[in-house]
Short mmCIF file of C-alpha atoms in Angstrom, two decimals:
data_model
loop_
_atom_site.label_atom_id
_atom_site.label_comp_id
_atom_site.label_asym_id
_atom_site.label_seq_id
_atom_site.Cartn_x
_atom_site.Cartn_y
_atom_site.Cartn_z
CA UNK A 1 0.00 0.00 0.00
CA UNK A 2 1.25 3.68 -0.79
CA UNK A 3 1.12 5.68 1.51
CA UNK A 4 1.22 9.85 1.32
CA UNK A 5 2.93 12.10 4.45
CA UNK A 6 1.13 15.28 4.59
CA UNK A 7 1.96 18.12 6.81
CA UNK A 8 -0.75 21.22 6.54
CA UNK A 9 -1.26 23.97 9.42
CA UNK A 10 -4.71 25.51 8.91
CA UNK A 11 -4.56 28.98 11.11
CA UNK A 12 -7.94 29.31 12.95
CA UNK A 13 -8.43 31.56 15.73
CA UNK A 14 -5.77 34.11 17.41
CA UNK A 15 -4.17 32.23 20.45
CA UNK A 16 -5.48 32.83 24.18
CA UNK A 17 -3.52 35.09 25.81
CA UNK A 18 -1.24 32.73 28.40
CA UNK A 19 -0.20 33.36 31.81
CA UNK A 20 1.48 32.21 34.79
CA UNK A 21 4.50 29.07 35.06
CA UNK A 22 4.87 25.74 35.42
CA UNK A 23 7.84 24.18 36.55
CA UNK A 24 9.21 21.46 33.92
CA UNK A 25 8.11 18.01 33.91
CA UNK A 26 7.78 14.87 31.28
CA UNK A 27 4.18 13.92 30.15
CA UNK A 28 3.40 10.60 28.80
CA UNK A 29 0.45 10.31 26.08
CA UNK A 30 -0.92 6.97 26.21
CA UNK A 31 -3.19 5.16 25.01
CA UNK A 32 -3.50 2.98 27.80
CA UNK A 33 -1.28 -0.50 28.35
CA UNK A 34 -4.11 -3.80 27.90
CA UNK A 35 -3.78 -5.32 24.60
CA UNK A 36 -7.97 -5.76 25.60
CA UNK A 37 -8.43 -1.87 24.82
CA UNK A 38 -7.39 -2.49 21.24
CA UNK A 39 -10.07 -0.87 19.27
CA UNK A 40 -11.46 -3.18 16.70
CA UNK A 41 -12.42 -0.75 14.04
CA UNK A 42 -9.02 1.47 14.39
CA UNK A 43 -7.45 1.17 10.71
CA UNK A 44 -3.80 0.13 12.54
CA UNK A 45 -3.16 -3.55 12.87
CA UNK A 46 -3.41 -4.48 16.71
CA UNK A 47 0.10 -5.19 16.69
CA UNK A 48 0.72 -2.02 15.08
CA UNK A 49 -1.59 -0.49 18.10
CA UNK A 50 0.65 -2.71 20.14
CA UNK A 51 4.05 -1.15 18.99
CA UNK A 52 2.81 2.82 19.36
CA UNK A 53 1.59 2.35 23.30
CA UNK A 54 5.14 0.54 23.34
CA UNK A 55 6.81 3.26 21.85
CA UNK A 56 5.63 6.08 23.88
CA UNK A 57 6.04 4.14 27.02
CA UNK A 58 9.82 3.78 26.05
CA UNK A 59 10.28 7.01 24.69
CA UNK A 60 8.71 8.93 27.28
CA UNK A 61 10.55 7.25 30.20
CA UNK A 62 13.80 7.67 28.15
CA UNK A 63 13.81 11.39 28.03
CA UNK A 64 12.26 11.76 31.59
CA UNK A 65 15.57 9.68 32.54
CA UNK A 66 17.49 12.19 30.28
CA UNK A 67 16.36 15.75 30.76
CA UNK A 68 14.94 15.29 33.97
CA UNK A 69 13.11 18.68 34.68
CA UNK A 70 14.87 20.67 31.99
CA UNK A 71 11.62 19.65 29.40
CA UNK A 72 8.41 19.26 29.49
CA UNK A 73 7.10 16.62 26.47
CA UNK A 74 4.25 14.82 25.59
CA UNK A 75 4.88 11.67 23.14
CA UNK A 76 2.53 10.42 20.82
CA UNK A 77 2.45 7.56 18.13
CA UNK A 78 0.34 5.85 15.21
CA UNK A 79 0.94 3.80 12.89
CA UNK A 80 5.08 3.91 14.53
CA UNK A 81 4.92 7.78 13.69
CA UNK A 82 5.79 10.38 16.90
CA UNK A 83 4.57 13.61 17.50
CA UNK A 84 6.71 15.35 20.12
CA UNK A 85 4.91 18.53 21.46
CA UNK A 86 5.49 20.89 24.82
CA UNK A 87 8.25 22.98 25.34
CA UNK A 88 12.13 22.23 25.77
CA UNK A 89 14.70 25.51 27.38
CA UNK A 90 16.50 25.89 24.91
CA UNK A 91 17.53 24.78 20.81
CA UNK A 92 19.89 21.84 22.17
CA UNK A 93 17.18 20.49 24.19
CA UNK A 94 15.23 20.58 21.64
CA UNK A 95 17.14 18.22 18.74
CA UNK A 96 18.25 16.08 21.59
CA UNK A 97 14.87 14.80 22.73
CA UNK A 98 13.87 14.06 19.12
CA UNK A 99 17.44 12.01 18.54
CA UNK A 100 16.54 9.66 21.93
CA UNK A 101 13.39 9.30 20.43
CA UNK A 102 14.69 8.65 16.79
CA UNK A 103 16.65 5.94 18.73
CA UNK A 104 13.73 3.80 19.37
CA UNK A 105 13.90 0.97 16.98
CA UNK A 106 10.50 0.79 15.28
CA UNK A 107 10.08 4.37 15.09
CA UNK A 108 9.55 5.31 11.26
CA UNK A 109 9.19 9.35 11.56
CA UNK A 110 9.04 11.23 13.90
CA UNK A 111 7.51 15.19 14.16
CA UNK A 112 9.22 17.46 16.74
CA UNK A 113 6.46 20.29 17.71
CA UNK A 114 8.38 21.05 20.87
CA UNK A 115 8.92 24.85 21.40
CA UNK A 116 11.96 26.18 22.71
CA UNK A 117 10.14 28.74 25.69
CA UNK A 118 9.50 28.50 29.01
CA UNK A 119 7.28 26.01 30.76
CA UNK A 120 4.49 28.58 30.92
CA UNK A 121 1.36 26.10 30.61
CA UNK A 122 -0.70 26.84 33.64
CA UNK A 123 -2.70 23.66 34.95
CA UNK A 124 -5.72 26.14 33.41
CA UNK A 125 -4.11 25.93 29.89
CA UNK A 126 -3.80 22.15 30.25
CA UNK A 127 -7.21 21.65 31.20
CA UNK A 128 -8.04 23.53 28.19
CA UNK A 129 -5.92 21.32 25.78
CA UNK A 130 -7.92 18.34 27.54
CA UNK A 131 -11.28 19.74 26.81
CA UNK A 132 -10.65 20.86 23.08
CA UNK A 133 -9.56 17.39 22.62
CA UNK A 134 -12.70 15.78 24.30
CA UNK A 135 -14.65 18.05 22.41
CA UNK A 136 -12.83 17.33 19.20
CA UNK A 137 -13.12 14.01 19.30
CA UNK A 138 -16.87 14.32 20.11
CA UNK A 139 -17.28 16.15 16.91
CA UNK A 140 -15.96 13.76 14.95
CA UNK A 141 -17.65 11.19 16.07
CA UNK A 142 -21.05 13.38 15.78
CA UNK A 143 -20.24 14.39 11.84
CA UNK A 144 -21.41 10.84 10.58
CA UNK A 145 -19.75 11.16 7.40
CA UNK A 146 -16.46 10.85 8.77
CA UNK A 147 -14.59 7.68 10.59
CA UNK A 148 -13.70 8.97 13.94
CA UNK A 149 -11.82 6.26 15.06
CA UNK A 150 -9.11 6.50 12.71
CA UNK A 151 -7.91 9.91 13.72
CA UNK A 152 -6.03 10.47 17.21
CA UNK A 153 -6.16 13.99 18.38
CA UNK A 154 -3.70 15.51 20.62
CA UNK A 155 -3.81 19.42 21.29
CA UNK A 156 -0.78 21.26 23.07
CA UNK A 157 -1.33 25.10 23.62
CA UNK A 158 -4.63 25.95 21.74
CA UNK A 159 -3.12 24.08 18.76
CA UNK A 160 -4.96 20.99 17.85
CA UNK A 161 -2.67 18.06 15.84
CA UNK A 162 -4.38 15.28 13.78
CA UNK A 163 -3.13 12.13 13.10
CA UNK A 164 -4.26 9.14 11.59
CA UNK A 165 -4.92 7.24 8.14
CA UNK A 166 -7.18 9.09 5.55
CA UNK A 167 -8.06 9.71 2.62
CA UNK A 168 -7.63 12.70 1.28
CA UNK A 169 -11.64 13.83 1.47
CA UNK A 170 -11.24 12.62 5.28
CA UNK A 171 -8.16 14.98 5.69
CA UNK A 172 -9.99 18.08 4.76
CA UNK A 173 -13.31 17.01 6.64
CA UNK A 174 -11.25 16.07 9.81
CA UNK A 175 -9.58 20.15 9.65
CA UNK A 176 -12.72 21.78 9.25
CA UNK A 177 -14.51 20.04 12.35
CA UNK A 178 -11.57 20.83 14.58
CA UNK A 179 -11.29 24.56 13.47
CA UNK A 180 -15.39 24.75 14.40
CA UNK A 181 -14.72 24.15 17.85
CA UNK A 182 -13.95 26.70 20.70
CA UNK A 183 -10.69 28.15 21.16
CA UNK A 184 -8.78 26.30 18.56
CA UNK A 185 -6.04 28.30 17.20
CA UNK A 186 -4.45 26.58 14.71
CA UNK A 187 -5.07 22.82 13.11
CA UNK A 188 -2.37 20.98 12.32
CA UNK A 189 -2.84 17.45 10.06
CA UNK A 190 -0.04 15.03 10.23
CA UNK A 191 -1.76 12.46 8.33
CA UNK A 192 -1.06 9.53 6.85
CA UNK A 193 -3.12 9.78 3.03
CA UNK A 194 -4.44 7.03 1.01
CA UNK A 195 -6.71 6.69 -1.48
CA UNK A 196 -10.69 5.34 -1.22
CA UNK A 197 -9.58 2.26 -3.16
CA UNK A 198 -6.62 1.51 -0.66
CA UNK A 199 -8.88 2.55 2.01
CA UNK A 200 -11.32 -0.03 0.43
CA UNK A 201 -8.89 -2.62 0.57
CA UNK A 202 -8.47 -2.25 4.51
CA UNK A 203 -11.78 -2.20 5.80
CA UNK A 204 -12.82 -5.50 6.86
CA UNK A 205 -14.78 -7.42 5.29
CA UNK A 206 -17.76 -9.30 6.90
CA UNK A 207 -17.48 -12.91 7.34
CA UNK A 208 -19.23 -15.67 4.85
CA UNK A 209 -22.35 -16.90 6.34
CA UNK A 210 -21.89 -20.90 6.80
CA UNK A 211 -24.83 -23.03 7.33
CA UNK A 212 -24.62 -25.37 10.18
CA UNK A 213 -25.92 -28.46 9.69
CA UNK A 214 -24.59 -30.49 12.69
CA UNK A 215 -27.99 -29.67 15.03
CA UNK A 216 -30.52 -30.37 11.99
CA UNK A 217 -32.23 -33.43 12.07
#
């Protein structure tokens, strides 16, 4: 299957105004550790589903064992693909959290979103991220025309990043539902593209009905 890397900021909405500090830390995004919370419909392979939980687990402990309290990083993956976002002191910082996580064997790309600034996100701005994510998602789900569970949605400072495997109709769909909702500043898609007939080819397909004939008399 060919597969398409697109990149696109959509500019939304003029950022909140931020204030206050928080000291550094290392954030972990998960999606949870028991191979029973697989989804069934996601468009990832369970072992692929497998591999990303794996990878952010081992990536996020490596640079909390690293930079200690000098960053403060979130890690997500799909489909083996990480988005680092949060906020690193300085430049150096920076390139050296994405080269521990380049490290990681099965990584395939990897998208460093980190800003070099101070840790200024106030537990108020990360409740925020959490509910434009929750309300996001909801969206998605509530469009109908759109498959939900194939994009992940992680939002870092106003800024809401897709990710996922879509077509190209599900790209733009995706970007316009997440710039309708409340205090989004900017949309950023960092999706994987494929085509309806590869997309086709991946959905599952419904299994035969066999007659049993073993209880008939």
């Amino acid at each position: 299957m060919k597969l398409q890397w697109t990149r696109t900021a959509c500019a939304v909405l003029t950022v909140a105004a931020l204030g206050g500090a928080l000291s550094g830390c290392i954030a972990l995004v998960g999606g949870g550790a028991a191979v029973a919370g697989m989804s069934a419909v996601d468009r990832r392979t369970t072992g692929t589903q497998v591999e990303d939980q794996g990878i952010e687990l081992r990536a996020g402990n490596r640079i909390a064992e690293v930079m200690g309290d000098k960053a403060r990083v979130s890690v997500t993956s799909y489909n083996r693909v990480v988005l680092l976002t949060g906020q690193a002191g300085n430049a150096t910082d920076q390139a050296a959290i994405e080269k521990l996580v380049r490290e990681q064997s099965t990584v395939r790309n990897v998208y460093n979103e980190i800003e070099v600034a101070p840790f200024t996100a106030t537990l108020g701005q990360r409740s925020k991220d959490t509910m434009i994510t929750g309300q996001v998602k909801a969206s998605l789900v509530n469009a109908k025309d759109i498959s939900s569970s194939a994009i992940k949605v992680v939002t870092e400072n106003n800024v809401v990043y897709l990710m996922g495997i879509v077509t190209p109709r599900e790209s733009k769909r995706a970007a316009e539902i997440a710039r309708g909702v409340n205090d989004v500043a900017k949309v950023v898609r960092l999706f994987e593209v494929i085509s309806e007939d590869e997309l086709s080819n991946m959905s599952p397909q419904p299994a035969p009905v066999v007659e049993d004939r073993s209880s008939m008399n």
